[in-house]
Structures are given as structure tokens and as C-alpha cells.
């Protein structure tokens, strides 16, 4: 099965700074790479995803970059705001099964 | 409904009792997933349904756990003879199917076993 690792496990940033979370995976058949955000006490929600034929995707302040050769992809958040404080999960996928990473807790300090 | 609905939202039970957790997926979604999330932890895969079939039950922690889905819609997760380590939030998600289908999660059922 897929072995998924996220780094770091916790991240504290000053408001306005950038945050980067890295996700490594083991299954070379993975071809879909989503990131989910879970605010405290809420359900996880998809925030951005990328397919394997694309190296980078951007949506306003968030972006995802993919390195298929090295089997990792990263979430980038620029100009962080308090509402970005949450747990972020990567979930690389090659078939029906989504194996989620352990999560990264991001805290944005005012 | 507009989203994935789970019930009950909270359940407190005594050790040894059976519990049933229900999930109503988004209408038309063929894929349905159950995950377990312990406090401050990640999402542990339990089981996946495509239609009424469960091709992968490998995530179920023990034979006390079972799940079914009927009519390609509602799913029930049953935990028999509950133990304290079963305490967690049980999340259900559905998707339209396919590898790139977004998962839409319910609010979860918080289970506390005393």
C-alpha cells in the first residue's frame, strides 16, 4: 500500500509569512495529489489538487508543486492569515484508496 | 441532501455495547468511505464502497467492526462489543467515483466509550 509522510508535523508562522508543507509517497502509480484542510472541530475539505501531468497549480494564495520523479509534492501558502490556521493533510492517490498523511498543524501568529 | 449527513453526531456508550453509525452520502455518489480519527490524529482508512460492494475492507481494525451499504446509498458502520480504544470521530465521505474524485466529508460521529 501507499506509504505517505508529511513534514513538518507542526508549523508556526508569523502572519504574512509563507508556509510550506511537503508530502512524500511511495507508490509510483499515484497520479492524483490533493490537499485537504481541516479546521478545528470541522470536517476535512479539499483546498487544491494536481494531476500527474502538471508540475504546478496555483489558486490565489495557495499552490501545489509536484515532483513525480522524487515522489513528493508540496503545499505552499503565501501571505498567511489567521484563517489559515488548521491541520493540512495530503492524500496521494493511484486508485480508489486515499491514504492520508498524518497531517501538519499550521498555526498563524498574529 | 446537499451534503454528506452522518448520525448520530455524538454517541456515548458503555463498554461492551454495540453501536451503529449511519452515513447518508451525496445523492448520486457511487463511492463511499469510512475513516476514523482519534483526538489530534490523522485519518485512518477503514473501508471503501463502490456501489454496494466493499472491495477493500482491509482497514477495519478487528472483526468487531462491520459495514454495509444498501441501495447504493446509505451506509451503516457497526461496532460490536465496544472497547474504550474505539473512542474516536468516525468520518464518512462520498465521491462521484474515479481516481480524481473529490471526497466530500460529513461532520462525523463522535463516539465515546466509557
mmCIF file of C-alpha atoms in Angstrom:
data_model
loop_
_atom_site.group_PDB
_atom_site.id
_atom_site.type_symbol
_atom_site.label_atom_id
_atom_site.label_comp_id
_atom_site.label_asym_id
_atom_site.label_seq_id
_atom_site.Cartn_x
_atom_site.Cartn_y
_atom_site.Cartn_z
ATOM 1 C CA UNK A 1 0.000 0.000 0.000
ATOM 2 C CA UNK A 2 0.887 3.671 -0.168
ATOM 3 C CA UNK A 3 3.321 4.976 2.440
ATOM 4 C CA UNK A 4 2.686 8.692 2.961
ATOM 5 C CA UNK A 5 4.773 11.041 5.067
ATOM 6 C CA UNK A 6 4.230 14.719 5.767
ATOM 7 C CA UNK A 7 6.767 17.208 7.045
ATOM 8 C CA UNK A 8 6.745 19.122 9.255
ATOM 9 C CA UNK A 9 4.156 17.794 11.681
ATOM 10 C CA UNK A 10 3.684 21.275 13.155
ATOM 11 C CA UNK A 11 4.410 24.679 11.695
ATOM 12 C CA UNK A 12 4.131 28.083 13.333
ATOM 13 C CA UNK A 13 4.415 31.148 11.121
ATOM 14 C CA UNK A 14 4.045 34.879 11.559
ATOM 15 C CA UNK A 15 1.025 36.346 9.843
ATOM 16 C CA UNK A 16 2.009 37.455 6.370
ATOM 17 C CA UNK A 17 4.836 34.944 6.052
ATOM 18 C CA UNK A 18 4.780 31.844 3.833
ATOM 19 C CA UNK A 19 4.231 28.227 4.851
ATOM 20 C CA UNK A 20 5.386 25.121 3.008
ATOM 21 C CA UNK A 21 4.375 21.541 3.733
ATOM 22 C CA UNK A 22 5.979 18.593 1.986
ATOM 23 C CA UNK A 23 4.398 15.215 1.303
ATOM 24 C CA UNK A 24 6.359 12.168 0.175
ATOM 25 C CA UNK A 25 4.765 8.985 -1.106
ATOM 26 C CA UNK A 26 5.919 5.538 -2.140
ATOM 27 C CA UNK A 27 3.528 4.355 -4.857
ATOM 28 C CA UNK A 28 4.875 5.303 -8.272
ATOM 29 C CA UNK A 29 1.397 4.652 -9.708
ATOM 30 C CA UNK A 30 -0.015 7.644 -7.819
ATOM 31 C CA UNK A 31 -1.363 10.167 -10.298
ATOM 32 C CA UNK A 32 -3.610 12.451 -8.281
ATOM 33 C CA UNK A 33 -2.358 14.677 -5.490
ATOM 34 C CA UNK A 34 -4.877 16.563 -3.344
ATOM 35 C CA UNK A 35 -4.505 18.606 -0.182
ATOM 36 C CA UNK A 36 -7.257 18.760 2.413
ATOM 37 C CA UNK A 37 -7.691 21.352 5.155
ATOM 38 C CA UNK A 38 -9.366 20.585 8.471
ATOM 39 C CA UNK A 39 -10.189 23.472 10.760
ATOM 40 C CA UNK A 40 -10.612 22.753 14.447
ATOM 41 C CA UNK A 41 -13.791 20.759 15.031
ATOM 42 C CA UNK A 42 -14.709 20.786 11.351
ATOM 43 C CA UNK A 43 -14.688 18.285 8.523
ATOM 44 C CA UNK A 44 -11.751 17.994 6.096
ATOM 45 C CA UNK A 45 -12.254 19.885 2.837
ATOM 46 C CA UNK A 46 -10.357 19.828 -0.416
ATOM 47 C CA UNK A 47 -8.417 23.030 -0.999
ATOM 48 C CA UNK A 48 -6.289 22.236 -4.019
ATOM 49 C CA UNK A 49 -5.273 19.281 -6.142
ATOM 50 C CA UNK A 50 -2.984 18.478 -9.028
ATOM 51 C CA UNK A 51 -2.826 15.764 -11.644
ATOM 52 C CA UNK A 52 0.366 13.965 -12.560
ATOM 53 C CA UNK A 53 0.711 15.647 -15.947
ATOM 54 C CA UNK A 54 1.076 19.067 -14.335
ATOM 55 C CA UNK A 55 4.034 20.328 -12.321
ATOM 56 C CA UNK A 56 2.412 23.240 -10.540
ATOM 57 C CA UNK A 57 -1.010 24.672 -9.841
ATOM 58 C CA UNK A 58 -1.910 27.914 -8.140
ATOM 59 C CA UNK A 59 -5.155 29.215 -6.659
ATOM 60 C CA UNK A 60 -4.853 32.675 -5.133
ATOM 61 C CA UNK A 61 -2.619 32.325 -2.075
ATOM 62 C CA UNK A 62 -2.176 28.576 -2.241
ATOM 63 C CA UNK A 63 -0.185 26.491 -4.686
ATOM 64 C CA UNK A 64 0.859 22.885 -5.089
ATOM 65 C CA UNK A 65 4.028 21.702 -6.771
ATOM 66 C CA UNK A 66 4.733 18.143 -7.848
ATOM 67 C CA UNK A 67 7.970 16.248 -8.392
ATOM 68 C CA UNK A 68 6.936 12.809 -9.658
ATOM 69 C CA UNK A 69 10.485 11.645 -10.139
ATOM 70 C CA UNK A 70 11.299 12.247 -6.493
ATOM 71 C CA UNK A 71 7.795 11.225 -5.410
ATOM 72 C CA UNK A 72 6.899 14.279 -3.419
ATOM 73 C CA UNK A 73 4.555 17.217 -3.667
ATOM 74 C CA UNK A 74 4.268 20.358 -1.606
ATOM 75 C CA UNK A 75 1.640 22.820 -0.451
ATOM 76 C CA UNK A 76 2.624 26.465 -0.461
ATOM 77 C CA UNK A 77 0.637 29.145 1.358
ATOM 78 C CA UNK A 78 1.702 32.733 0.844
ATOM 79 C CA UNK A 79 0.743 35.823 2.858
ATOM 80 C CA UNK A 80 -0.623 33.650 5.645
ATOM 81 C CA UNK A 81 -3.686 34.835 7.546
ATOM 82 C CA UNK A 82 -5.252 33.696 10.846
ATOM 83 C CA UNK A 83 -7.883 31.698 8.962
ATOM 84 C CA UNK A 84 -5.117 29.551 7.510
ATOM 85 C CA UNK A 85 -4.610 28.027 10.966
ATOM 86 C CA UNK A 86 -5.717 24.407 10.567
ATOM 87 C CA UNK A 87 -4.478 20.870 10.014
ATOM 88 C CA UNK A 88 -3.481 20.097 6.446
ATOM 89 C CA UNK A 89 -3.477 16.582 5.004
ATOM 90 C CA UNK A 90 -2.014 15.302 1.774
ATOM 91 C CA UNK A 91 -3.645 12.281 0.146
ATOM 92 C CA UNK A 92 -1.749 10.961 -2.904
ATOM 93 C CA UNK A 93 -3.818 8.540 -4.897
ATOM 94 C CA UNK A 94 -3.342 5.977 -7.658
ATOM 95 C CA UNK A 95 -6.542 4.038 -7.239
ATOM 96 C CA UNK A 96 -9.727 4.267 -5.216
ATOM 97 C CA UNK A 97 -7.982 4.375 -1.864
ATOM 98 C CA UNK A 98 -6.979 7.675 -0.358
ATOM 99 C CA UNK A 99 -4.177 7.213 2.137
ATOM 100 C CA UNK A 100 -3.921 10.393 4.124
ATOM 101 C CA UNK A 101 -0.724 11.726 5.597
ATOM 102 C CA UNK A 102 -0.564 12.205 9.362
ATOM 103 C CA UNK A 103 -1.298 15.901 8.984
ATOM 104 C CA UNK A 104 0.514 19.172 9.564
ATOM 105 C CA UNK A 105 -0.811 21.569 12.181
ATOM 106 C CA UNK A 106 -0.299 25.125 10.969
ATOM 107 C CA UNK A 107 -0.589 27.985 13.434
ATOM 108 C CA UNK A 108 -0.518 31.546 12.143
ATOM 109 C CA UNK A 109 0.637 34.014 14.817
ATOM 110 C CA UNK A 110 -0.857 37.480 14.723
ATOM 111 C CA UNK B 1 -29.493 16.488 0.811
ATOM 112 C CA UNK B 2 -26.863 18.917 -0.250
ATOM 113 C CA UNK B 3 -24.045 17.306 1.678
ATOM 114 C CA UNK B 4 -22.977 14.135 3.429
ATOM 115 C CA UNK B 5 -25.043 13.548 6.515
ATOM 116 C CA UNK B 6 -23.959 11.442 9.488
ATOM 117 C CA UNK B 7 -25.852 10.348 12.562
ATOM 118 C CA UNK B 8 -25.658 10.400 15.446
ATOM 119 C CA UNK B 9 -23.342 13.374 15.774
ATOM 120 C CA UNK B 10 -22.446 12.248 19.292
ATOM 121 C CA UNK B 11 -22.748 8.877 20.923
ATOM 122 C CA UNK B 12 -21.765 7.904 24.437
ATOM 123 C CA UNK B 13 -21.950 4.224 25.210
ATOM 124 C CA UNK B 14 -20.790 1.763 27.797
ATOM 125 C CA UNK B 15 -18.014 -0.679 27.138
ATOM 126 C CA UNK B 16 -19.381 -3.898 25.671
ATOM 127 C CA UNK B 17 -22.404 -2.330 23.977
ATOM 128 C CA UNK B 18 -22.973 -2.354 20.213
ATOM 129 C CA UNK B 19 -23.264 0.883 18.242
ATOM 130 C CA UNK B 20 -24.433 1.763 14.752
ATOM 131 C CA UNK B 21 -23.266 4.809 12.866
ATOM 132 C CA UNK B 22 -25.098 5.975 9.791
ATOM 133 C CA UNK B 23 -23.952 7.833 6.695
ATOM 134 C CA UNK B 24 -26.116 9.409 4.008
ATOM 135 C CA UNK B 25 -23.890 10.273 1.056
ATOM 136 C CA UNK B 26 -24.463 12.932 -1.563
ATOM 137 C CA UNK B 27 -27.107 11.722 -3.990
ATOM 138 C CA UNK B 28 -25.567 10.025 -6.995
ATOM 139 C CA UNK B 29 -22.172 9.467 -5.421
ATOM 140 C CA UNK B 30 -21.111 5.901 -6.086
ATOM 141 C CA UNK B 31 -18.053 5.821 -3.849
ATOM 142 C CA UNK B 32 -18.323 5.911 -0.069
ATOM 143 C CA UNK B 33 -15.541 5.832 2.521
ATOM 144 C CA UNK B 34 -15.299 5.433 6.269
ATOM 145 C CA UNK B 35 -12.380 6.887 8.193
ATOM 146 C CA UNK B 36 -11.577 7.030 11.887
ATOM 147 C CA UNK B 37 -9.911 9.999 13.515
ATOM 148 C CA UNK B 38 -8.682 9.808 17.075
ATOM 149 C CA UNK B 39 -8.088 13.029 19.007
ATOM 150 C CA UNK B 40 -5.343 15.041 17.364
ATOM 151 C CA UNK B 41 -4.538 12.253 14.952
ATOM 152 C CA UNK B 42 -4.755 11.679 11.223
ATOM 153 C CA UNK B 43 -7.387 9.921 9.149
ATOM 154 C CA UNK B 44 -7.310 6.145 9.421
ATOM 155 C CA UNK B 45 -8.897 4.365 6.446
ATOM 156 C CA UNK B 46 -11.495 1.793 7.460
ATOM 157 C CA UNK B 47 -13.456 0.684 4.394
ATOM 158 C CA UNK B 48 -14.421 1.720 0.887
ATOM 159 C CA UNK B 49 -17.647 1.017 -1.030
ATOM 160 C CA UNK B 50 -18.193 1.220 -4.751
ATOM 161 C CA UNK B 51 -21.929 0.927 -5.111
ATOM 162 C CA UNK B 52 -22.969 -1.706 -2.583
ATOM 163 C CA UNK B 53 -19.734 -3.639 -2.834
ATOM 164 C CA UNK B 54 -16.784 -3.251 -0.490
ATOM 165 C CA UNK B 55 -13.680 -4.235 -2.469
ATOM 166 C CA UNK B 56 -11.410 -3.207 0.372
ATOM 167 C CA UNK B 57 -12.174 -3.965 3.997
ATOM 168 C CA UNK B 58 -8.526 -4.101 4.974
ATOM 169 C CA UNK B 59 -8.741 -1.076 7.230
ATOM 170 C CA UNK B 60 -11.328 -2.498 9.637
ATOM 171 C CA UNK B 61 -9.425 -2.795 12.964
ATOM 172 C CA UNK B 62 -10.978 -6.067 14.093
ATOM 173 C CA UNK B 63 -13.858 -8.444 13.455
ATOM 174 C CA UNK B 64 -15.946 -6.348 15.860
ATOM 175 C CA UNK B 65 -16.231 -3.795 13.050
ATOM 176 C CA UNK B 66 -18.503 -4.295 10.057
ATOM 177 C CA UNK B 67 -20.129 -2.069 7.476
ATOM 178 C CA UNK B 68 -22.757 -2.353 4.828
ATOM 179 C CA UNK B 69 -24.263 -0.190 2.157
ATOM 180 C CA UNK B 70 -27.682 -0.670 0.674
ATOM 181 C CA UNK B 71 -29.269 0.684 -2.479
ATOM 182 C CA UNK B 72 -26.009 2.299 -3.439
ATOM 183 C CA UNK B 73 -26.786 4.975 -0.891
ATOM 184 C CA UNK B 74 -26.944 4.793 2.915
ATOM 185 C CA UNK B 75 -24.138 3.061 4.758
ATOM 186 C CA UNK B 76 -24.011 1.770 8.315
ATOM 187 C CA UNK B 77 -20.862 1.138 10.324
ATOM 188 C CA UNK B 78 -21.442 -1.243 13.217
ATOM 189 C CA UNK B 79 -19.107 -1.737 16.133
ATOM 190 C CA UNK B 80 -19.879 -4.696 18.360
ATOM 191 C CA UNK B 81 -18.793 -5.085 21.965
ATOM 192 C CA UNK B 82 -17.283 -1.610 22.028
ATOM 193 C CA UNK B 83 -13.972 -1.014 23.769
ATOM 194 C CA UNK B 84 -12.539 2.228 25.132
ATOM 195 C CA UNK B 85 -9.977 2.328 22.326
ATOM 196 C CA UNK B 86 -12.866 2.608 19.856
ATOM 197 C CA UNK B 87 -13.475 6.155 21.093
ATOM 198 C CA UNK B 88 -12.881 8.475 18.135
ATOM 199 C CA UNK B 89 -14.629 10.522 15.487
ATOM 200 C CA UNK B 90 -15.887 8.360 12.639
ATOM 201 C CA UNK B 91 -15.937 10.256 9.367
ATOM 202 C CA UNK B 92 -17.835 9.263 6.275
ATOM 203 C CA UNK B 93 -17.035 10.659 2.838
ATOM 204 C CA UNK B 94 -18.510 10.198 -0.602
ATOM 205 C CA UNK B 95 -17.344 10.964 -4.098
ATOM 206 C CA UNK B 96 -18.608 10.664 -7.624
ATOM 207 C CA UNK B 97 -16.061 7.939 -8.212
ATOM 208 C CA UNK B 98 -12.897 7.752 -10.209
ATOM 209 C CA UNK B 99 -9.390 8.300 -9.007
ATOM 210 C CA UNK B 100 -9.606 12.074 -9.138
ATOM 211 C CA UNK B 101 -12.989 12.430 -7.454
ATOM 212 C CA UNK B 102 -13.033 14.921 -4.604
ATOM 213 C CA UNK B 103 -14.039 13.435 -1.280
ATOM 214 C CA UNK B 104 -16.883 15.231 0.469
ATOM 215 C CA UNK B 105 -16.874 14.556 4.193
ATOM 216 C CA UNK B 106 -19.679 14.502 6.694
ATOM 217 C CA UNK B 107 -19.388 16.220 10.061
ATOM 218 C CA UNK B 108 -18.553 12.930 11.701
ATOM 219 C CA UNK B 109 -19.942 10.847 14.536
ATOM 220 C CA UNK B 110 -18.086 11.301 17.815
ATOM 221 C CA UNK B 111 -18.082 8.029 19.733
ATOM 222 C CA UNK B 112 -17.164 7.892 23.402
ATOM 223 C CA UNK B 113 -16.921 4.520 25.085
ATOM 224 C CA UNK B 114 -16.973 4.697 28.883
#
